[in-house]
Amino acid sequence: MIVIPAIDLQGGEAVRLYKGDYAKKTVYSKHPEELAKGFEDMGAKYLHVVDLDGAKDAQATNAETIRKIRESISIPMELGGGIRDDKTVNFYLNEVGVNRVILGTVALHHPEFVKACIDRYGADRIVVGVDIKDGYVSTSGWLEDSQVYYLDFIKELEKIGVTTIVCTDISKDGTLTGPSYEVYENIHKHSDMNFVVSGGVKDAQDIYQVNDLGYYGCIVGKAYYEGKVDLKEVIAHVG
């Protein structure tokens, strides 16, 4: 399993939201690139970055900050948030040097675009974010709910060649109450895709449990920032 530390960006700063609420944020660093370098120094093998402004406004708002992060580390990084056209995909993959992009809103509304990106860039560089609220897919920075059941969405993604998803239960994100294990077990039972557990991780034991369940990856955000997880120790233990 890959332990993936997370940096969420808003206005060039590293922040965390509570249950995706833009009005309930905590600022953790005004220099996210320094955070990223710290994660690499702790042994992280991948970095997860989300442009919260981009997710809401569909603009590459934090592009320069993302470029600084990319230039500060040598480990791979994935990026999500407002990436909804080929120009932006190409910019981040080929100009900024991000290793893989996470498509969210566009994957629900225009799955043919996701398929075209996979055909052009390869399935290893195109990940889909599956954000769940009460069992249904949520989009546009978690501001819009759909009537699409999450397992149905995942099955459709498999059909078009998606091999990796980042799955977040919005009700758990930023709460430090533990991941939605039932959701992930459902995905594990009904899909062969690699999936990254995201949202709710409260301590090292949660990460170890995700590892024991044999899942592909686990994102760690607030638990690290609030001092609940010794990331260096966890990475050394899990890998």
Backbone as numpy.savetxt, mean C-alpha at the origin, in Angstrom:
# Nx Ny Nz CAx CAy CAz Cx Cy Cz
7.81 -14.00 4.01 6.99 -12.80 4.01 7.85 -11.55 4.01
7.36 -10.50 3.36 8.07 -9.22 3.34 7.41 -8.27 4.34
8.20 -7.71 5.24 7.73 -6.66 6.13 7.97 -5.32 5.42
6.89 -4.57 5.18 6.99 -3.38 4.36 6.61 -2.13 5.16
7.58 -1.34 5.61 7.23 -0.09 6.29 6.57 0.89 5.34
5.68 1.72 5.90 4.87 2.62 5.07 5.14 4.09 5.38
5.12 4.89 4.32 5.17 6.34 4.45 3.98 6.90 3.68
3.08 7.58 4.38 1.95 8.25 3.75 2.27 9.74 3.65
2.09 10.29 2.46 2.49 11.68 2.20 1.28 12.60 2.07
1.38 13.73 2.73 0.41 14.81 2.53 1.15 16.13 2.67
1.08 16.94 1.63 1.78 18.21 1.66 3.28 18.09 1.86
3.86 17.00 1.35 5.30 16.80 1.46 5.76 16.26 2.80
4.81 16.01 3.70 5.14 15.49 5.03 4.70 14.04 5.16
5.34 13.31 6.08 4.93 11.95 6.38 3.88 12.01 7.47
2.68 11.49 7.16 1.57 11.56 8.10 0.90 10.19 8.20
-0.01 10.07 9.15 -0.90 8.91 9.22 -2.30 9.43 9.48
-3.26 8.81 8.80 -4.66 9.14 9.01 -5.30 8.10 9.93
-6.43 8.46 10.51 -7.20 7.53 11.32 -8.42 7.10 10.52
-8.50 5.80 10.18 -9.58 5.25 9.36 -9.77 6.02 8.05
-8.66 6.50 7.49 -8.72 7.18 6.20 -9.31 8.57 6.25
-9.50 9.12 7.45 -10.10 10.45 7.59 -9.03 11.53 7.44
-9.15 12.33 6.38 -8.15 13.36 6.11 -8.13 14.44 7.18
-9.19 14.55 7.96 -9.25 15.55 9.03 -8.61 15.04 10.32
-8.29 13.74 10.35 -7.70 13.15 11.55 -6.32 12.60 11.21
-5.35 13.50 11.19 -4.01 13.09 10.79 -2.99 13.45 11.86
-1.91 12.71 11.86 -0.76 12.99 12.71 0.46 13.13 11.82
1.22 14.20 12.01 2.44 14.41 11.22 3.61 13.76 11.97
4.35 12.90 11.26 5.48 12.20 11.88 6.84 12.71 11.41
6.89 13.31 10.24 8.17 13.82 9.76 7.96 14.84 8.64
8.75 15.88 8.67 8.74 16.86 7.58 9.78 16.50 6.52
10.52 15.42 6.77 11.55 14.95 5.83 11.38 13.45 5.59
10.40 13.07 4.79 10.11 11.65 4.57 11.29 10.86 4.01
12.15 11.53 3.25 13.30 10.82 2.68 14.24 10.32 3.78
14.30 11.04 4.90 15.12 10.59 6.02 14.50 9.37 6.69
13.17 9.38 6.78 12.46 8.19 7.30 12.77 6.97 6.45
12.70 7.17 5.12 12.93 6.07 4.18 14.32 5.48 4.37
15.31 6.34 4.49 16.69 5.88 4.68 16.80 5.12 6.00
16.10 5.59 7.01 16.11 4.88 8.29 15.54 3.48 8.18
14.47 3.34 7.41 13.87 2.02 7.20 14.86 1.08 6.50
15.54 1.61 5.50 16.54 0.79 4.80 17.64 0.36 5.76
18.07 1.27 6.60 19.12 0.96 7.56 18.69 -0.11 8.57
17.37 -0.19 8.81 16.84 -1.21 9.73 16.74 -2.58 9.07
17.00 -2.63 7.77 16.96 -3.91 7.08 15.75 -4.13 6.20
14.88 -3.11 6.07 13.69 -3.27 5.23 14.10 -3.61 3.80
13.35 -4.52 3.19 13.65 -4.96 1.83 12.70 -4.33 0.80
11.71 -3.59 1.30 10.76 -2.91 0.41 10.17 -1.74 1.17
9.76 -0.70 0.44 9.13 0.46 1.05 7.80 0.73 0.36
6.78 1.04 1.17 5.44 1.35 0.68 5.19 2.85 0.87
4.86 3.54 -0.22 4.60 4.98 -0.15 3.23 5.27 -0.75
2.46 6.11 -0.07 1.14 6.51 -0.58 1.08 8.04 -0.65
0.69 8.54 -1.81 0.45 9.97 -2.00 -1.02 10.23 -1.66
-1.28 10.67 -0.44 -2.66 10.88 0.00 -3.32 12.01 -0.78
-2.56 13.05 -1.09 -3.10 14.15 -1.90 -3.47 13.64 -3.28
-2.61 12.81 -3.84 -2.87 12.25 -5.16 -4.11 11.37 -5.17
-4.28 10.59 -4.11 -5.44 9.70 -4.02 -6.74 10.48 -4.04
-6.72 11.64 -3.40 -7.93 12.45 -3.31 -8.16 13.29 -4.57
-7.07 13.84 -5.13 -7.18 14.81 -6.22 -6.77 14.30 -7.59
-6.25 13.05 -7.65 -5.79 12.45 -8.91 -4.70 13.28 -9.58
-3.83 13.88 -8.78 -2.70 14.65 -9.28 -1.42 14.12 -8.63
-0.30 14.26 -9.36 0.99 13.82 -8.80 1.54 14.91 -7.87
0.77 15.18 -6.82 1.03 16.33 -5.96 2.38 16.26 -5.25
2.74 15.08 -4.80 3.98 14.93 -4.02 5.12 14.33 -4.83
5.12 14.60 -6.13 6.10 13.98 -7.02 7.54 14.27 -6.62
7.83 15.50 -6.25 9.21 15.84 -5.89 9.64 15.17 -4.59
8.72 15.09 -3.64 9.04 14.38 -2.40 9.27 12.90 -2.68
8.46 12.33 -3.55 8.62 10.92 -3.92 9.95 10.70 -4.62
10.34 11.64 -5.45 11.65 11.54 -6.12 12.78 11.57 -5.09
12.66 12.44 -4.09 13.68 12.52 -3.03 13.78 11.19 -2.27
12.63 10.60 -2.00 12.62 9.30 -1.31 13.32 8.25 -2.16
12.97 8.20 -3.44 13.56 7.22 -4.35 15.08 7.38 -4.40
15.55 8.61 -4.43 16.98 8.88 -4.52 17.72 8.61 -3.21
16.99 8.54 -2.11 17.63 8.38 -0.80 17.86 6.92 -0.43
17.23 5.99 -1.16 17.33 4.58 -0.81 17.68 3.72 -2.03
18.20 2.55 -1.76 18.53 1.62 -2.85 17.57 0.43 -2.90
16.76 0.25 -1.83 15.80 -0.86 -1.82 14.62 -0.54 -2.74
13.89 -1.55 -3.19 12.70 -1.30 -4.02 11.62 -0.55 -3.25
10.81 0.20 -4.00 9.67 0.86 -3.38 8.45 0.79 -4.29
7.29 0.74 -3.66 6.02 0.77 -4.38 5.30 2.05 -4.02
4.49 2.53 -4.97 3.81 3.81 -4.78 2.36 3.72 -5.20
1.48 4.25 -4.37 0.07 4.34 -4.71 -0.46 5.73 -4.41
-1.65 6.00 -4.96 -2.30 7.28 -4.68 -2.48 8.13 -5.92
-3.66 8.06 -6.54 -3.98 8.94 -7.66 -3.34 8.59 -8.98
-2.85 7.38 -9.12 -2.21 6.96 -10.38 -3.29 6.36 -11.27
-3.77 7.16 -12.22 -4.97 6.76 -12.96 -4.83 6.90 -14.47
-3.63 7.19 -14.97 -3.44 7.24 -16.43 -2.03 6.79 -16.76
-1.82 6.47 -18.04 -0.53 5.90 -18.45 0.61 6.90 -18.31
0.33 8.17 -18.50 1.37 9.19 -18.35 1.95 9.16 -16.94
1.08 9.04 -15.94 1.54 9.01 -14.55 2.25 7.70 -14.23
1.71 6.60 -14.73 2.36 5.29 -14.54 3.77 5.33 -15.11
3.90 5.79 -16.34 5.19 5.85 -17.00 6.15 6.80 -16.27
5.63 7.93 -15.81 6.45 8.90 -15.09 7.08 8.28 -13.85
6.27 7.61 -13.04 6.80 7.05 -11.80 7.68 5.83 -12.04
7.31 4.97 -12.98 8.10 3.76 -13.22 9.42 4.08 -13.93
9.36 4.91 -14.97 10.53 5.09 -15.83 11.32 6.37 -15.59
10.69 7.39 -15.04 11.43 8.63 -14.77 11.87 8.72 -13.31
10.97 8.46 -12.40 11.31 8.53 -10.97 12.05 7.26 -10.53
11.70 6.12 -11.14 12.38 4.87 -10.81 11.71 4.06 -9.73
10.42 4.31 -9.51 9.64 3.47 -8.59 9.57 2.05 -9.18
9.65 1.05 -8.32 9.70 -0.34 -8.81 8.35 -0.88 -9.20
7.31 -0.48 -8.48 5.96 -0.87 -8.88 4.96 0.17 -8.40
3.92 0.36 -9.20 2.87 1.30 -8.84 1.63 0.53 -8.41
0.85 1.16 -7.55 -0.38 0.56 -7.05 -1.56 1.33 -7.65
-2.36 0.63 -8.43 -3.54 1.23 -9.03 -4.76 0.90 -8.18
-5.61 1.89 -7.95 -6.77 1.68 -7.09 -8.07 2.00 -7.78
-8.44 3.27 -7.74 -9.72 3.72 -8.30 -9.88 3.29 -9.75
-8.83 3.48 -10.54 -8.91 3.17 -11.97 -9.13 1.67 -12.21
-8.65 0.84 -11.29 -8.81 -0.61 -11.47 -10.26 -1.03 -11.36
-11.01 -0.32 -10.54 -12.43 -0.65 -10.40 -13.24 -0.15 -11.60
-12.96 1.07 -12.01 -13.77 1.69 -13.06 -13.30 1.36 -14.48
-11.99 1.08 -14.63 -11.45 0.82 -15.97 -10.45 -0.34 -15.92
-10.93 -1.55 -15.69 -10.02 -2.70 -15.60 -9.22 -2.93 -16.87
-9.75 -2.49 -18.01 -9.01 -2.64 -19.26 -7.72 -1.83 -19.24
-7.70 -0.74 -18.50 -6.48 0.06 -18.36 -5.43 -0.72 -17.57
-5.86 -1.39 -16.52 -4.94 -2.20 -15.72 -4.33 -3.30 -16.58
-5.15 -3.95 -17.37 -4.66 -5.01 -18.25 -3.64 -4.46 -19.25
-3.92 -3.27 -19.80 -2.99 -2.65 -20.74 -1.66 -2.34 -20.06
-1.71 -1.90 -18.81 -0.47 -1.60 -18.06 0.32 -2.87 -17.79
-0.38 -3.96 -17.46 0.31 -5.23 -17.24 0.97 -5.70 -18.52
0.26 -5.56 -19.64 0.82 -5.96 -20.93 2.06 -5.13 -21.27
2.04 -3.87 -20.90 3.14 -2.97 -21.27 4.33 -3.06 -20.31
4.03 -3.08 -18.99 5.10 -2.97 -18.00 5.41 -4.28 -17.28
4.50 -5.25 -17.35 4.70 -6.51 -16.65 3.92 -6.56 -15.34
3.41 -7.74 -14.99 2.59 -7.90 -13.80 3.36 -7.62 -12.52
4.68 -7.76 -12.55 5.47 -7.52 -11.35 5.61 -6.03 -11.02
5.22 -5.16 -11.98 5.34 -3.72 -11.74 3.99 -3.03 -11.56
2.92 -3.80 -11.72 1.57 -3.25 -11.59 0.82 -3.99 -10.49
0.60 -3.31 -9.39 -0.11 -3.87 -8.24 -1.45 -3.14 -8.13
-2.45 -3.81 -7.59 -3.75 -3.16 -7.38 -4.04 -3.06 -5.89
-4.49 -1.89 -5.47 -4.91 -1.69 -4.10 -6.39 -2.03 -3.95
-6.70 -2.96 -3.09 -8.08 -3.33 -2.82 -8.43 -2.80 -1.43
-9.14 -1.69 -1.41 -9.49 -1.02 -0.16 -10.94 -1.33 0.18
-11.15 -1.88 1.37 -12.45 -2.46 1.72 -13.11 -1.69 2.86
-14.38 -1.40 2.67 -15.20 -0.78 3.73 -16.49 -1.57 3.84
-16.68 -2.20 4.98 -17.87 -3.03 5.22 -18.06 -4.09 4.13
-16.96 -4.65 3.64 -17.03 -5.73 2.67 -17.05 -5.30 1.22
-17.11 -3.99 0.99 -17.19 -3.48 -0.38 -16.00 -2.59 -0.70
-15.70 -2.51 -1.99 -14.52 -1.77 -2.44 -14.77 -0.26 -2.34
-13.79 0.46 -1.79 -13.85 1.91 -1.67 -12.77 2.54 -2.55
-13.05 3.73 -3.10 -12.13 4.36 -4.05 -11.93 5.84 -3.74
-11.13 6.48 -4.60 -10.89 7.94 -4.53 -10.41 8.37 -3.15
-9.32 7.72 -2.72 -8.77 8.06 -1.40 -9.72 7.69 -0.27
-10.52 6.64 -0.49 -11.47 6.12 0.50 -12.65 7.06 0.73
-12.85 7.98 -0.19 -13.93 8.94 -0.05 -15.21 8.48 -0.76
-15.09 7.47 -1.64 -16.25 6.99 -2.38 -16.40 5.48 -2.19
-17.61 5.06 -1.88 -17.90 3.63 -1.70 -18.56 3.08 -2.96
-18.33 1.79 -3.21 -18.96 1.14 -4.36 -19.91 0.05 -3.87
-20.55 -0.61 -4.79 -21.42 -1.75 -4.46 -20.76 -3.05 -4.93
-19.44 -3.03 -5.04 -18.70 -4.19 -5.52 -18.11 -4.95 -4.33
-18.51 -6.18 -4.17 -17.99 -7.02 -3.08 -16.52 -7.32 -3.34
-15.72 -7.26 -2.28 -14.26 -7.32 -2.47 -13.78 -8.62 -3.12
-14.39 -9.76 -2.78 -13.94 -11.02 -3.39 -14.30 -11.08 -4.87
-15.43 -10.50 -5.24 -15.79 -10.44 -6.66 -14.78 -9.59 -7.43
-14.38 -8.50 -6.83 -13.39 -7.61 -7.45 -12.06 -8.33 -7.63
-11.64 -9.04 -6.62 -10.37 -9.76 -6.68 -10.39 -10.84 -7.77
-11.52 -11.53 -7.90 -11.64 -12.54 -8.96 -11.53 -11.91 -10.35
-12.10 -10.73 -10.52 -12.00 -10.03 -11.80 -10.57 -9.60 -12.07
-9.87 -9.18 -11.03 -8.47 -8.79 -11.19 -7.61 -9.97 -11.63
-7.88 -11.13 -11.07 -7.14 -12.33 -11.47 -7.32 -12.61 -12.95
-8.53 -12.42 -13.43 -8.84 -12.70 -14.83 -8.03 -11.84 -15.79
-7.69 -10.62 -15.39 -6.96 -9.73 -16.29 -5.44 -9.78 -16.07
-5.00 -10.68 -15.19 -3.57 -10.90 -15.06 -2.88 -10.27 -13.87
-3.66 -9.68 -12.95 -3.05 -9.12 -11.74 -2.54 -10.26 -10.87
-1.32 -10.11 -10.36 -0.73 -11.17 -9.52 -0.50 -10.74 -8.08
-0.54 -9.43 -7.81 -0.28 -8.94 -6.46 -1.26 -7.82 -6.12
-1.83 -7.88 -4.92 -2.70 -6.81 -4.43 -2.25 -6.36 -3.05
-2.54 -5.11 -2.74 -2.40 -4.60 -1.38 -3.81 -4.42 -0.85
-4.15 -5.13 0.19 -5.53 -5.16 0.67 -5.65 -4.48 2.04
-6.46 -3.42 2.09 -6.63 -2.64 3.31 -8.07 -2.64 3.76
-8.29 -3.00 5.02 -9.61 -2.83 5.63 -9.61 -1.43 6.25
-10.37 -0.52 5.66 -10.35 0.88 6.08 -10.74 1.04 7.54
-11.64 0.20 8.01 -12.09 0.32 9.40 -10.97 0.03 10.38
-9.91 -0.60 9.91 -8.78 -0.95 10.78 -7.60 0.02 10.64
-7.56 0.74 9.53 -6.36 1.52 9.23 -6.12 2.61 10.27
-4.91 2.61 10.83 -4.53 3.62 11.80 -5.12 3.44 13.17
-5.78 2.30 13.43 -6.47 2.10 14.71 -5.67 1.31 15.74
-4.63 0.58 15.29 -3.84 -0.26 16.19 -4.71 -1.30 16.90
-5.64 -1.88 16.17 -6.55 -2.88 16.76 -6.38 -4.26 16.16
-5.35 -4.44 15.33 -5.10 -5.74 14.71 -5.71 -5.82 13.33
-5.09 -6.58 12.42 -5.60 -6.73 11.06 -6.93 -7.48 11.01
-7.62 -7.37 9.89 -8.88 -8.11 9.68 -8.55 -9.51 9.17
-8.21 -10.40 10.08 -7.76 -11.73 9.69 -8.82 -12.50 8.90
-10.09 -12.27 9.22 -11.15 -12.98 8.51 -11.17 -12.60 7.03
-10.97 -11.31 6.75 -10.91 -10.84 5.36 -9.77 -11.52 4.63
-8.61 -11.54 5.26 -7.43 -12.10 4.58 -7.53 -13.61 4.40
-8.17 -14.28 5.36 -8.34 -15.72 5.21 -9.30 -16.02 4.05
-10.32 -15.17 3.88 -11.22 -15.33 2.74 -10.48 -15.17 1.42
-9.61 -14.19 1.36 -8.82 -13.98 0.14 -7.92 -15.19 -0.10
-7.28 -15.66 0.97 -6.37 -16.80 0.87 -7.10 -18.05 0.36
-8.34 -18.23 0.79 -9.12 -19.40 0.39 -9.60 -19.32 -1.06
-9.91 -18.12 -1.51 -10.58 -17.96 -2.80 -9.70 -17.40 -3.91
-8.43 -17.15 -3.62 -7.56 -16.56 -4.64 -6.14 -17.10 -4.52
-5.46 -17.14 -5.65 -4.05 -17.57 -5.66 -3.10 -16.38 -5.71
-3.65 -15.18 -5.67 -2.79 -14.00 -5.79 -1.95 -13.75 -4.54
-0.80 -13.13 -4.74 -0.04 -12.60 -3.62 -0.81 -11.41 -3.05
-0.94 -11.34 -1.74 -1.57 -10.15 -1.18 -0.80 -9.64 0.04
-0.81 -8.32 0.15 -0.14 -7.64 1.25 -1.19 -7.21 2.26
-0.99 -7.60 3.50 -1.88 -7.21 4.60 -1.59 -5.76 4.97
-2.64 -4.95 5.03 -2.48 -3.53 5.32 -3.61 -3.04 6.21
-3.24 -2.36 7.30 -4.24 -1.76 8.16 -4.43 -2.49 9.47
-4.24 -1.78 10.58 -4.56 -2.32 11.90 -3.45 -2.97 12.67
-2.30 -3.24 12.03 -1.19 -3.90 12.74 -0.85 -3.11 14.00
-0.88 -3.79 15.14 -0.70 -3.09 16.41 0.61 -3.41 17.12
1.21 -4.58 16.79 2.43 -4.97 17.48 3.17 -6.05 16.68
4.31 -6.46 17.21 5.13 -7.47 16.52 4.38 -8.78 16.38
3.54 -9.11 17.36 2.82 -10.39 17.31 1.91 -10.47 16.10
1.29 -9.34 15.73 0.46 -9.32 14.53 1.29 -9.66 13.29
2.47 -9.09 13.21 3.34 -9.35 12.06 3.76 -10.81 12.02
4.10 -11.35 13.19 4.50 -12.75 13.25 3.33 -13.66 12.87
2.12 -13.28 13.25 0.95 -14.10 12.91 0.72 -14.09 11.40
0.85 -12.92 10.77 0.71 -12.83 9.31 1.76 -13.73 8.64
2.95 -13.71 9.19 4.02 -14.56 8.65 3.68 -16.04 8.80
3.19 -16.41 9.98 2.84 -17.81 10.24 1.71 -18.29 9.33
0.83 -17.37 8.92 -0.28 -17.73 8.04 0.17 -17.92 6.59
1.42 -17.54 6.32 1.98 -17.77 4.99 1.62 -16.73 3.95
1.21 -15.54 4.40 0.83 -14.50 3.45 2.08 -13.83 2.88
1.89 -13.14 1.77 3.01 -12.59 1.00 3.72 -11.43 1.69
2.95 -10.51 2.27 3.59 -9.34 2.86 2.71 -8.67 3.91
3.32 -7.78 4.69 2.61 -7.07 5.74 3.15 -5.65 5.84
2.24 -4.67 5.71 2.63 -3.27 5.82 2.56 -2.84 7.28
3.57 -2.10 7.69 3.64 -1.58 9.06 3.73 -0.06 9.00
2.78 0.61 9.62 2.77 2.06 9.61 2.73 2.63 11.01
1.52 2.89 11.48 1.35 3.57 12.76 1.99 2.81 13.92
1.94 1.48 13.87 2.53 0.69 14.97 4.01 1.03 15.15
4.70 1.28 14.04 6.10 1.69 14.14 6.20 3.11 14.67
5.43 4.01 14.07 5.54 5.43 14.43 5.16 5.70 15.88
4.28 4.85 16.43 3.86 5.03 17.82 4.71 4.21 18.80
5.78 3.60 18.29 6.70 2.88 19.16 6.21 1.52 19.63
5.24 0.94 18.90 4.69 -0.36 19.28 5.48 -1.53 18.69
6.32 -1.24 17.69 7.06 -2.29 16.98 8.53 -1.90 16.86
9.41 -2.82 17.25 10.84 -2.66 16.98 11.08 -3.21 15.59
11.06 -2.33 14.60 11.08 -2.78 13.21 12.34 -3.56 12.86
13.46 -3.12 13.35 14.72 -3.80 13.07 14.67 -5.25 13.57
14.16 -5.44 14.77 14.07 -6.77 15.36 13.09 -7.65 14.59
11.94 -7.08 14.22 10.93 -7.84 13.50 11.44 -8.27 12.12
12.09 -7.35 11.42 12.63 -7.68 10.10 13.69 -8.76 10.20
14.52 -8.68 11.22 15.55 -9.70 11.41 14.92 -11.06 11.69
13.78 -11.06 12.35 13.10 -12.31 12.71 12.34 -12.91 11.54
11.68 -12.04 10.79 10.79 -12.51 9.71 11.49 -12.53 8.37
12.26 -11.48 8.07 12.93 -11.38 6.79 12.36 -10.28 5.94
